[in-house]
mmCIF file of C-alpha atoms and ligand atoms in Angstrom:
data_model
loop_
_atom_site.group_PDB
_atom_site.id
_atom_site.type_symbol
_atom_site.label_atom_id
_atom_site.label_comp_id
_atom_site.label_asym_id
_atom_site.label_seq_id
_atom_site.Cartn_x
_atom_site.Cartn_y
_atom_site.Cartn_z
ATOM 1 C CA UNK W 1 44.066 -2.152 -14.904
ATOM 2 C CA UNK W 2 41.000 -1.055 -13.118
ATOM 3 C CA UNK W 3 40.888 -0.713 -9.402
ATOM 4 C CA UNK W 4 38.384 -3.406 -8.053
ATOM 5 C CA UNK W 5 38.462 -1.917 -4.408
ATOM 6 C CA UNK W 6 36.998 1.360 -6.040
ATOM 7 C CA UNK W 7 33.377 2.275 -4.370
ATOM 8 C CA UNK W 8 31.990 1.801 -7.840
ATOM 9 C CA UNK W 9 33.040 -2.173 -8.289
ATOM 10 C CA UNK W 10 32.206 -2.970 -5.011
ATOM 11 C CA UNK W 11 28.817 -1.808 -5.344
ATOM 12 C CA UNK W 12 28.829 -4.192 -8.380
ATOM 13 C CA UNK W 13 30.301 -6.610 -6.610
ATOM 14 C CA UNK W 14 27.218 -6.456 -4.069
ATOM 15 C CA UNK W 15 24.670 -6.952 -7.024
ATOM 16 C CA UNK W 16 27.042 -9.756 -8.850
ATOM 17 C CA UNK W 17 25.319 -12.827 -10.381
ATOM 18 C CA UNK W 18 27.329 -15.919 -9.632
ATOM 19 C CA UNK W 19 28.278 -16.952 -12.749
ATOM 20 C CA UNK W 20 28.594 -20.462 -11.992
ATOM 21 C CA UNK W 21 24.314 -20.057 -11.945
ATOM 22 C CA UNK W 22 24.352 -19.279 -15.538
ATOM 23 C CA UNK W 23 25.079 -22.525 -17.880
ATOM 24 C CA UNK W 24 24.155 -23.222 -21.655
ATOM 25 C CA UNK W 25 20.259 -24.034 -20.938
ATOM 26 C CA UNK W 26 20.275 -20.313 -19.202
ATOM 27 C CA UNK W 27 16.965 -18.562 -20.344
ATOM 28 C CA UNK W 28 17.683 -15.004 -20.996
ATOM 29 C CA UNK W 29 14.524 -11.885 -19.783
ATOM 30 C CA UNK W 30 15.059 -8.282 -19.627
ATOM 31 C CA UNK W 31 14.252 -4.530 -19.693
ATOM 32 C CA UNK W 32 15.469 -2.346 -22.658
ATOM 33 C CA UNK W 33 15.432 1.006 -21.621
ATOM 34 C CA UNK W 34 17.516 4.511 -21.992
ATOM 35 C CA UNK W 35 18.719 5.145 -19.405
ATOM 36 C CA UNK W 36 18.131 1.550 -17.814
ATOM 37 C CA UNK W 37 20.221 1.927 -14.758
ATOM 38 C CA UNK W 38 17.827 3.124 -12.209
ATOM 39 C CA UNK W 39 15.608 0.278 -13.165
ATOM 40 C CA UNK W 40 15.071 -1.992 -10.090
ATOM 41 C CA UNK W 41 13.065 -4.843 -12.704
ATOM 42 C CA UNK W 42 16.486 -7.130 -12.501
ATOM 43 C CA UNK W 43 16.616 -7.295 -8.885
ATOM 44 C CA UNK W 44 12.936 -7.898 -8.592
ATOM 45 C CA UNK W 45 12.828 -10.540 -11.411
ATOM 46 C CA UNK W 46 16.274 -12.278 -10.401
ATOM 47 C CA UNK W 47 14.677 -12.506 -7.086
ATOM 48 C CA UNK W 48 11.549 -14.314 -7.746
ATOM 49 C CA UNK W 49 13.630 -16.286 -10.177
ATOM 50 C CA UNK W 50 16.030 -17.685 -7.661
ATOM 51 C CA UNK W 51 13.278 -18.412 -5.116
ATOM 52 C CA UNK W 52 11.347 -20.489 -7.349
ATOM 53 C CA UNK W 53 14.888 -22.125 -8.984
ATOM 54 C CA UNK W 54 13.862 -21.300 -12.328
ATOM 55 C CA UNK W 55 16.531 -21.277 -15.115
ATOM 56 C CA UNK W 56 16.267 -17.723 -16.553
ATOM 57 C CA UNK W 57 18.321 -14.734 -15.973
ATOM 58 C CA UNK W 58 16.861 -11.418 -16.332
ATOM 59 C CA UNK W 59 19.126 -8.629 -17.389
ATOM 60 C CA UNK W 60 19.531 -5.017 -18.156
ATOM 61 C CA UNK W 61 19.944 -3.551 -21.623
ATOM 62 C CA UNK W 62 20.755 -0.210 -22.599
ATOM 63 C CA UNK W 63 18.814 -0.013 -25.879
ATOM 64 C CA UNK W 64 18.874 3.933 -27.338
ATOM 65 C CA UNK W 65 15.952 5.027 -29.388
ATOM 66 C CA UNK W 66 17.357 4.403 -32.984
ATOM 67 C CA UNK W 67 17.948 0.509 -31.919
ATOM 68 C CA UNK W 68 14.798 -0.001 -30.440
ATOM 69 C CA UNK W 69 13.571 -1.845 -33.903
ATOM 70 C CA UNK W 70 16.910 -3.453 -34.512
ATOM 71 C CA UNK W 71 17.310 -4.689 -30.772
ATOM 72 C CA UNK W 72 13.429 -5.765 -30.636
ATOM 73 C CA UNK W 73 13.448 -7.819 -34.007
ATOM 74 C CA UNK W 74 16.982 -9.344 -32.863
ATOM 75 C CA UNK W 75 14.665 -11.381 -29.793
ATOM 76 C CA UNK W 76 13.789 -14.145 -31.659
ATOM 77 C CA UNK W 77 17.449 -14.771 -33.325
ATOM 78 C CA UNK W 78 19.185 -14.410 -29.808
ATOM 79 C CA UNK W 79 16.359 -17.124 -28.188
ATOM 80 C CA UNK W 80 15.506 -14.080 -25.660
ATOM 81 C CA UNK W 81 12.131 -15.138 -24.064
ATOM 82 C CA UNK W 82 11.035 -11.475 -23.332
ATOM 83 C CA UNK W 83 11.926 -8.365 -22.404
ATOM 84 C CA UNK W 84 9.645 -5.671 -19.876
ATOM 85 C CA UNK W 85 10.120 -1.865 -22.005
ATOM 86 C CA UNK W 86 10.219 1.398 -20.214
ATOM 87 C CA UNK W 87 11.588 4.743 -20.805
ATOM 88 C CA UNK W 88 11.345 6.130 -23.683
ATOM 89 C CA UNK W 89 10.585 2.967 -25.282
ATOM 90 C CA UNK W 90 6.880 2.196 -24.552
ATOM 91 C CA UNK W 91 4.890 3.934 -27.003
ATOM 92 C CA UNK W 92 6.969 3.602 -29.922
ATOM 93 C CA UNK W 93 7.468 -0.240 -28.944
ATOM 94 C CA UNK W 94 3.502 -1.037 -29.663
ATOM 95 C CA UNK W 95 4.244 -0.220 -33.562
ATOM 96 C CA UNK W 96 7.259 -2.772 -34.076
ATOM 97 C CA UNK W 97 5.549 -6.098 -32.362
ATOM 98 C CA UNK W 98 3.299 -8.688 -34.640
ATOM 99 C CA UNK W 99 0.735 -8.804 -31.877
ATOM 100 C CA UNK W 100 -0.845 -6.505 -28.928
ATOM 101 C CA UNK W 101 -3.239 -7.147 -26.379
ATOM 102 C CA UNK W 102 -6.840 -5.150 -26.657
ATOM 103 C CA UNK W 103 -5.754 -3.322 -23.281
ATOM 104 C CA UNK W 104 -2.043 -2.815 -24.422
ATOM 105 C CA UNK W 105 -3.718 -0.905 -27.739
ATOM 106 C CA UNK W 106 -6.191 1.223 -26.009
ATOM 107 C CA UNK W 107 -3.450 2.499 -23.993
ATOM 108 C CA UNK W 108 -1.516 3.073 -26.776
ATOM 109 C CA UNK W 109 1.589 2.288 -25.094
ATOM 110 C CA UNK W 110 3.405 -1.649 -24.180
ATOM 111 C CA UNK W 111 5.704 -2.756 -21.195
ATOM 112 C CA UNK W 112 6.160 -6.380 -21.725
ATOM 113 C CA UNK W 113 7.356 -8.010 -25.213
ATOM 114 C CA UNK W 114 7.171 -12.173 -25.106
ATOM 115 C CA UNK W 115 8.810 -13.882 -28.139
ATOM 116 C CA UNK W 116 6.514 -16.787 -29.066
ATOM 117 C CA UNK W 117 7.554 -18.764 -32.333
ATOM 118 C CA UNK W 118 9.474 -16.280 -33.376
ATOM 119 C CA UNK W 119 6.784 -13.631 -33.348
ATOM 120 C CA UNK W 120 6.580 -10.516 -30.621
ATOM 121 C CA UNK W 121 3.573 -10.537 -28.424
ATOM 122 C CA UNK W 122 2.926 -7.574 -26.346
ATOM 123 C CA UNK W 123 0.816 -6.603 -23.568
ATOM 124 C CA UNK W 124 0.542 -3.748 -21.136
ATOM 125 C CA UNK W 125 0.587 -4.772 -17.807
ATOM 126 C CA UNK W 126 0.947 -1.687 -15.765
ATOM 127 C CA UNK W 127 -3.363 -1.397 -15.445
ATOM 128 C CA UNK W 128 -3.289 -5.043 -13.713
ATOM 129 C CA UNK W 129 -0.636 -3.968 -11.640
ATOM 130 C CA UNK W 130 -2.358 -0.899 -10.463
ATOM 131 C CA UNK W 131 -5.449 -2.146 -10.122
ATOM 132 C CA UNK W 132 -4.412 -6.034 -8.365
ATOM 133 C CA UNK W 133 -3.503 -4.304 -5.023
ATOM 134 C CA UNK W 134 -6.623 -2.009 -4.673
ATOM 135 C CA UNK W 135 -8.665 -4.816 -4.871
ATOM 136 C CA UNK W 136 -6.861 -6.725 -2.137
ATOM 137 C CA UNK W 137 -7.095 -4.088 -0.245
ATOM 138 C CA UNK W 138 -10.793 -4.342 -0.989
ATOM 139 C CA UNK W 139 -11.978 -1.817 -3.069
ATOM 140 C CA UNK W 140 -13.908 -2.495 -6.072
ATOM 141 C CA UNK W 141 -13.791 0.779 -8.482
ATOM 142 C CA UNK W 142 -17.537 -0.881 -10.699
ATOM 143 C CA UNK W 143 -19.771 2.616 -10.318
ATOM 144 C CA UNK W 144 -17.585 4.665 -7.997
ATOM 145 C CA UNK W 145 -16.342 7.886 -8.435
ATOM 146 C CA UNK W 146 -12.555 8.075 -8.793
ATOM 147 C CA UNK W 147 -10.107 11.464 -8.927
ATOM 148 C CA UNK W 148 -7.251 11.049 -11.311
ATOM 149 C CA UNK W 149 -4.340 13.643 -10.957
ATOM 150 C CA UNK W 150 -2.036 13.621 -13.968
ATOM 151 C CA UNK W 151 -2.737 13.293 -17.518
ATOM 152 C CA UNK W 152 1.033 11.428 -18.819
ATOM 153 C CA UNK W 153 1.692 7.310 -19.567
ATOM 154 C CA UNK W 154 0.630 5.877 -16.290
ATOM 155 C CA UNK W 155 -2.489 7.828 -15.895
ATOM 156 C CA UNK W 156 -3.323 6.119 -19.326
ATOM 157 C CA UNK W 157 -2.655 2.912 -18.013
ATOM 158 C CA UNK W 158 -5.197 3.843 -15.120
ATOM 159 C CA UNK W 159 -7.498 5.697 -16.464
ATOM 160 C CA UNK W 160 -8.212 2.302 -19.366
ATOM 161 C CA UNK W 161 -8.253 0.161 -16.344
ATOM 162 C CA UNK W 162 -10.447 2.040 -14.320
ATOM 163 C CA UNK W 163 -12.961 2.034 -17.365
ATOM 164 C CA UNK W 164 -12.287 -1.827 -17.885
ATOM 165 C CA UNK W 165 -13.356 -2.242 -14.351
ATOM 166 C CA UNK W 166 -16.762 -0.080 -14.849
ATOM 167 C CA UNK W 167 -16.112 3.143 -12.878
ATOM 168 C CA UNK W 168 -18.995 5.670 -12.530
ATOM 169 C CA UNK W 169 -16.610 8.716 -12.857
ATOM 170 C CA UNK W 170 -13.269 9.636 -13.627
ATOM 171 C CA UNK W 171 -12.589 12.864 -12.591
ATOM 172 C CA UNK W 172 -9.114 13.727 -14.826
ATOM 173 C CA UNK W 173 -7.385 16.927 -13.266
ATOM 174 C CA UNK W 174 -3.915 17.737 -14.894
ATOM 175 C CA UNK W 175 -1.393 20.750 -15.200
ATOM 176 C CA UNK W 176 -2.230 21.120 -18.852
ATOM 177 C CA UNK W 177 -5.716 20.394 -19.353
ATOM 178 C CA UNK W 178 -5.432 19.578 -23.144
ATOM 179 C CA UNK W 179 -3.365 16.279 -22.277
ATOM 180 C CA UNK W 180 -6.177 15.392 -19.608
ATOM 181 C CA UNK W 181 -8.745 16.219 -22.980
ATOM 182 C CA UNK W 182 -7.239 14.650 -25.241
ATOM 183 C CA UNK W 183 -7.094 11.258 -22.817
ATOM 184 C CA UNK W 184 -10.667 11.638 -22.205
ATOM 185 C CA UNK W 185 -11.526 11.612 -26.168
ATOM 186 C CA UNK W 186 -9.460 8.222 -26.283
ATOM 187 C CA UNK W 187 -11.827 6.576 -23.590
ATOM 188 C CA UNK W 188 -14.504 8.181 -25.075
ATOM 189 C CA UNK W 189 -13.315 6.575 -28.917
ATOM 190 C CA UNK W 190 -12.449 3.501 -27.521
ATOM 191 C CA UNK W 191 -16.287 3.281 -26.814
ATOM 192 C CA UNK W 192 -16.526 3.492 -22.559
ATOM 193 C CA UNK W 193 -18.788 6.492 -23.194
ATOM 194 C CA UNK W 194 -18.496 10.173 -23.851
ATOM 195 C CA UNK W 195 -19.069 10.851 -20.006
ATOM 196 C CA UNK W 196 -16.663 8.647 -18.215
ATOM 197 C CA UNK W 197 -13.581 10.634 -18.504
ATOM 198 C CA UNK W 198 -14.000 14.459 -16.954
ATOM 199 C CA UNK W 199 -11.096 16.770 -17.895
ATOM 200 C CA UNK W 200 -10.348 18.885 -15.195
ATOM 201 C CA UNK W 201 -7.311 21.935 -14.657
ATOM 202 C CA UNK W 202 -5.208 21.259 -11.738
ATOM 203 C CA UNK W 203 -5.365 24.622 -10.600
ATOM 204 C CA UNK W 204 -9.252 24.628 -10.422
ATOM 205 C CA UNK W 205 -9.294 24.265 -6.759
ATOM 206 C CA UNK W 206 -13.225 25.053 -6.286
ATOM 207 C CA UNK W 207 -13.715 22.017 -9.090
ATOM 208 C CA UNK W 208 -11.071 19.697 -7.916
ATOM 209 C CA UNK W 209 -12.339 20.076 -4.111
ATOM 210 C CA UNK W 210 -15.734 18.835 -5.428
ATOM 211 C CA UNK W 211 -15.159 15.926 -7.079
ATOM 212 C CA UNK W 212 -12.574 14.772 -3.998
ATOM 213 C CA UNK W 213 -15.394 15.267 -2.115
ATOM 214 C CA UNK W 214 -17.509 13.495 -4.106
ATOM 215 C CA UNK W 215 -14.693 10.226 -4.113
ATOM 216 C CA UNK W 216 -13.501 7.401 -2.399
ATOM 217 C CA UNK W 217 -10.521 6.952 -4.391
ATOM 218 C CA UNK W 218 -8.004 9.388 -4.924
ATOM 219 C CA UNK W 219 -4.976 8.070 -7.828
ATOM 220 C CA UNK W 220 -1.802 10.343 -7.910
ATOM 221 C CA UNK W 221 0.096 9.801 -11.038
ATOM 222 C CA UNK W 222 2.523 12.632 -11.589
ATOM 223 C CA UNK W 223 6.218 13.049 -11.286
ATOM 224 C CA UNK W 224 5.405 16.073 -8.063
ATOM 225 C CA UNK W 225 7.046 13.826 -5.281
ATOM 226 C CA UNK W 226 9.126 11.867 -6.915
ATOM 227 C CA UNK W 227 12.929 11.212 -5.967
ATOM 228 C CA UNK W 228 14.875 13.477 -6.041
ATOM 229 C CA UNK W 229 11.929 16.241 -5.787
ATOM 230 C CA UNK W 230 10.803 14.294 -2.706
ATOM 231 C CA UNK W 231 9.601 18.141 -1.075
ATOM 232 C CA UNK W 232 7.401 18.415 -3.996
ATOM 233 C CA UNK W 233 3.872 17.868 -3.414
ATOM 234 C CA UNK W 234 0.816 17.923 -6.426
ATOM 235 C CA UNK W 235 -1.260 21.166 -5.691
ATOM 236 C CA UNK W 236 -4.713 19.359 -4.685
ATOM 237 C CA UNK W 237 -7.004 20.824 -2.178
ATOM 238 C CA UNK W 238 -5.864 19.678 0.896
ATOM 239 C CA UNK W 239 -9.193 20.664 3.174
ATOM 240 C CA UNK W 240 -10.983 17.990 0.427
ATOM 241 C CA UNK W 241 -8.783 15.242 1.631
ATOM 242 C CA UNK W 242 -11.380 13.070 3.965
ATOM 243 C CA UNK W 243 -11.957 10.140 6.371
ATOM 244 C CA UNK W 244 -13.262 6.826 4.061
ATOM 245 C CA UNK W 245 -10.888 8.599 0.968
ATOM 246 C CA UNK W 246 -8.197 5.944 0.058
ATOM 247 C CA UNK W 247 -4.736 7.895 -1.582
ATOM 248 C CA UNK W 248 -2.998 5.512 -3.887
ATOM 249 C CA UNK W 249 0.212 7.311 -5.005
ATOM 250 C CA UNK W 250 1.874 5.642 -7.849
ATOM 251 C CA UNK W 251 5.484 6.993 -6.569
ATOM 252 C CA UNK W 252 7.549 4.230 -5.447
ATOM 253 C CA UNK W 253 10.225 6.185 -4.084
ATOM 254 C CA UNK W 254 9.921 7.849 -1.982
ATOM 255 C CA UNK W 255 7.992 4.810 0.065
ATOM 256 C CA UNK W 256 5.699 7.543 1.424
ATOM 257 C CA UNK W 257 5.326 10.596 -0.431
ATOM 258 C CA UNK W 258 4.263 13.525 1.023
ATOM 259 C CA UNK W 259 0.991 13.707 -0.119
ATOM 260 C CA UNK W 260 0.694 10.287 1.868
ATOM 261 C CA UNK W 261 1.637 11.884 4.774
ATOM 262 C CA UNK W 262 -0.640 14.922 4.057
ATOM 263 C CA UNK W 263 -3.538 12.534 3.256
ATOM 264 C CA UNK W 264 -2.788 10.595 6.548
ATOM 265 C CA UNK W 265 -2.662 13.117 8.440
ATOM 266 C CA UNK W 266 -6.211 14.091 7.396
ATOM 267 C CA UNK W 267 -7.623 11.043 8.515
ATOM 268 C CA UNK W 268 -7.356 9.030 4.927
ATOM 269 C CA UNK W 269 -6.208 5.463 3.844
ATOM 270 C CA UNK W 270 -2.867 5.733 2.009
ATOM 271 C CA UNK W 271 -1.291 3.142 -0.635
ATOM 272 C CA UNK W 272 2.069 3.755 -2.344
ATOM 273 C CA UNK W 273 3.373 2.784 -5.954
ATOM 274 C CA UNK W 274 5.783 -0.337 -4.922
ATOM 275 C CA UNK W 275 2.691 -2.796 -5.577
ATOM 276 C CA UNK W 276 1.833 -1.606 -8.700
ATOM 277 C CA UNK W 277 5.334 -2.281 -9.649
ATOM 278 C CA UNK W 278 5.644 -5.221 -8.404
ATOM 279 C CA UNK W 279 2.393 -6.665 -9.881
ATOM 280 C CA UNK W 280 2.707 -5.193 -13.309
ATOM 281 C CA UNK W 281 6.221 -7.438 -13.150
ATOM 282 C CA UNK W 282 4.243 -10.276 -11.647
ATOM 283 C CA UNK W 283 1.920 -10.333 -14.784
ATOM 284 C CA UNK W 284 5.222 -10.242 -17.070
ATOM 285 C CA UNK W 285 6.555 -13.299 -15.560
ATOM 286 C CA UNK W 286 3.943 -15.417 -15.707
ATOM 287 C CA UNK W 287 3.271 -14.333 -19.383
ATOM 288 C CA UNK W 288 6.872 -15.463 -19.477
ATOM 289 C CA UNK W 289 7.963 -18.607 -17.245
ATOM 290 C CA UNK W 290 3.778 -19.465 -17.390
ATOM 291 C CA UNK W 291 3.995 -19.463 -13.538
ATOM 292 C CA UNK W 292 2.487 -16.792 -11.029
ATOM 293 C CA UNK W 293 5.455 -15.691 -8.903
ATOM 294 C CA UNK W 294 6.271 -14.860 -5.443
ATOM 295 C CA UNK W 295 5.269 -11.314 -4.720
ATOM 296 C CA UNK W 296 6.116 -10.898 -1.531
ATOM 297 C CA UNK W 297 9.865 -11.726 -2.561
ATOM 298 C CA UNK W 298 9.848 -9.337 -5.426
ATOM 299 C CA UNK W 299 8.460 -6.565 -3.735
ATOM 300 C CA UNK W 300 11.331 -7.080 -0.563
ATOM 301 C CA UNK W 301 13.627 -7.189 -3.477
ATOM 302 C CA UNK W 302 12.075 -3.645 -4.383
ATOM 303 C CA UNK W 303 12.552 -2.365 -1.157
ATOM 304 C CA UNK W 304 15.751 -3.156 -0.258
ATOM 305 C CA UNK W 305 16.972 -2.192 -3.886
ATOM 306 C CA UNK W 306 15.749 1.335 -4.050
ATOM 307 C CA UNK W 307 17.978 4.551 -3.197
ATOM 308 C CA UNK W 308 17.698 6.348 -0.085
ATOM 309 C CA UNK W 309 14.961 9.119 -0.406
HETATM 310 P P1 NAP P 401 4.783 11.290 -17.837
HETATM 311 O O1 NAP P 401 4.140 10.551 -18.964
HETATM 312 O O2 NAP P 401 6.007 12.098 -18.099
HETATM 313 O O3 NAP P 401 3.659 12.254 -17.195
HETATM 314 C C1 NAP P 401 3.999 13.122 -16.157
HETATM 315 C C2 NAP P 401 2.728 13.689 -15.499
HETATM 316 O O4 NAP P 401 3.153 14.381 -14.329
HETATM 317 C C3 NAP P 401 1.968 14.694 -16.362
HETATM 318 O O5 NAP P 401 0.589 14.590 -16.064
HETATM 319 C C4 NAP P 401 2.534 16.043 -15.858
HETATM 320 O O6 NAP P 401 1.642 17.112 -16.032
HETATM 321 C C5 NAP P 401 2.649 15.726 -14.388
HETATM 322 N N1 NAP P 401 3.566 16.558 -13.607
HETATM 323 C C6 NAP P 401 4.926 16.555 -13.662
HETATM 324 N N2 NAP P 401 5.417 17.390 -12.727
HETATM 325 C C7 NAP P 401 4.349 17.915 -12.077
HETATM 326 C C8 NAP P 401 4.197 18.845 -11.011
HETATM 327 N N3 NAP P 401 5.267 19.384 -10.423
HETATM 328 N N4 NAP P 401 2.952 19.155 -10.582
HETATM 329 C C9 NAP P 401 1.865 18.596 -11.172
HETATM 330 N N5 NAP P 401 1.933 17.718 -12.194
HETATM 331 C C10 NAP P 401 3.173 17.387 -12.631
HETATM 332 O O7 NAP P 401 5.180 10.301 -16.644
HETATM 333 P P2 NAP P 401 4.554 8.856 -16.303
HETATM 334 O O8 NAP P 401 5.284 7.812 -17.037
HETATM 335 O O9 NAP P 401 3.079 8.948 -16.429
HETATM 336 O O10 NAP P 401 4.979 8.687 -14.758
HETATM 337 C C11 NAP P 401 4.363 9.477 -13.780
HETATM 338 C C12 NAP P 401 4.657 8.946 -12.379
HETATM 339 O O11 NAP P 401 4.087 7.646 -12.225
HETATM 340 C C13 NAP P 401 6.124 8.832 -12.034
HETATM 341 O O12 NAP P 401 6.306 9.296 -10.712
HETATM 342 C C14 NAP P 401 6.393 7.347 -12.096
HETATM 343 O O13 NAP P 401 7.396 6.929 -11.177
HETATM 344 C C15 NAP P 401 5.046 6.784 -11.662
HETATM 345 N N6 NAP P 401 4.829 5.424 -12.168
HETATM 346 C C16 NAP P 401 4.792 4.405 -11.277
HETATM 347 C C17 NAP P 401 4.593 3.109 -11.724
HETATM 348 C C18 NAP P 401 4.560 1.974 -10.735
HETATM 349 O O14 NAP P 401 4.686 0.816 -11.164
HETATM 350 N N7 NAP P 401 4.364 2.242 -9.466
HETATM 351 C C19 NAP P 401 4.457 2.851 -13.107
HETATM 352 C C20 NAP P 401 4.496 3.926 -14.000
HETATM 353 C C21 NAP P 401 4.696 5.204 -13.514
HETATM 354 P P3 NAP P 401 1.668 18.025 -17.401
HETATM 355 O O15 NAP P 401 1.026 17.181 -18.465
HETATM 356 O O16 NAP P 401 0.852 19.214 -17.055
HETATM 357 O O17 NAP P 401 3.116 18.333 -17.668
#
């Protein structure tokens, strides 16, 4: 018999649904993901769920790549009302739905499934939920200049909704510069213009420095910084960091990266990656339940549920 005063079940214990919530008209949400553990989605969801005493329960499922098909076409058979995707899942995901959204296609890439009448409707939310919190906190990227450091998934997701929202300039700086060219030919063929997107190599520090200086908005999407590499930091020119710049980094854990301390300390704004995440699952649920939730409870459900940095 297992040991339920180990560390490990009372940690469950902590995170237990009561079961006497669930009940036969239970609707079921989730993430499929691989590994799915470190996903904080359930806790967020669940949390906004219970606040506005909805009947749906959002769970985890471990789906590996060979049963991403089988697991996605089994949604309508097990009445499953949607399910959010994330790693490895989201590219391959977009070819095994009936339907996509025009932003989910350009980014070539989908995070939220929704069964309707037994067909799979997809959509990409992560561009919403980057964009929603910069413009509450009032800027407006139509004919500015904006830095982009990182070339992978989410810098897709940014890049498409920076274009969507008419940016002058997208300044593109990555490690390998063929992944930041090979976005920029996607913008350019998805017909934003062959001029929008401006590949840049990381290590170009004389390059880099000028376009920083040239921007108001500086979007960190790589992995440097991220837990556990919290001591890692993306190699920008710090001297180009100014007064009036705003730093959004898309890392969620740590809270405050060290390039938001950096960037602080050189006089800019500074905006972390909890938002986005909380927004792009904000956009899921109301695709979902049809009802915009309560942010503010799904992003203290995202603080509270993260690891210590
Ligand atoms: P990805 O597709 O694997 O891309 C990784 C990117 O990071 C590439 O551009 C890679 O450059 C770069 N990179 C990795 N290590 C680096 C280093 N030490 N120095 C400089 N560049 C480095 O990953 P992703 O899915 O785009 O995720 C990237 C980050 O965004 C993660 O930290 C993730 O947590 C965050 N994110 C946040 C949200 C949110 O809701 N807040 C959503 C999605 C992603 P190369 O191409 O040169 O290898």
């Amino acid at each position: 018999m297992s040991d339920l005063t180990s560390p490990v079940h009372r940690a469950l214990d902590a995170d237990a649904m009561r079961p006497a919530d669930i009940r036969g008209t239970t609707r079921i949400l989730g993430v499929f993901g691989d590994p799915v553990e470190h996903s904080v989605s359930p806790q967020m969801h669940n949390a906004a769920l219970a606040r506005l005493g909805l009947p749906f329960v959002y769970v985890p499922f471990r789906v590996v790549p060979v049963a991403l098909e089988q697991a996605l076409r089994s949604l309508p058979a097990l009445g499953i009302v949607g399910v959010n995707l994330t790693i490895p899942h989201k590219e391959r995901a977009l070819g095994l739905v009936d339907e996509a959204t025009d932003e989910a296609r350009e980014v070539g890439a989908i995070n939220t499934v929704h069964c309707v009448g037994g067909r799979l409707i997809a959509d990409n939310t992560d561009g919403r939920g980057f964009y929603t919190p910069l413009r509450e906190a009032g800027f407006d990227a139509a004919s500015q200049s904006v830095v982009v450091i990182g070339a992978g998934g989410a810098a897709r997701s940014v890049v498409f909704r920076l274009a969507r929202e008419g940016a002058g300039a997208i300044w593109l700086a990555n490690r390998a510069i063929e992944r930041a060219e090979a976005l920029a030919r996607s913008v350019t063929d998805a017909g934003y213009g062959d001029r929008l997107v401006r590949p840049l190599a990381l290590h170009d520090a004389t390059a880099l420095g000028s376009a920083m200086a040239g921007s108001d908005l500086l979007v960190q999407t790589t992995r440097a910084g991220m837990y556990p590499n919290s001591g890692e930091i993306p190699a920008i020119p710090a001297e180009a960091l100014h007064a009036g710049m705003l730093v959004y980094d898309l890392i969620y854990n740590p809270a405050e990266t060290r390039l938001m301390a950096l960037a602080r300390s050189r006089g800019c704004a500074v905006m972390g990656g909890a938002k986005m995440l909380v927004y792009q699952g904000a956009a899921a649920f109301e695709r979902w339940t049809g009802i915009w939730p309560p942010t503010e409870v799904m992003e203290a459900a995202v603080n509270s549920s993260l690891p210590a940095a």
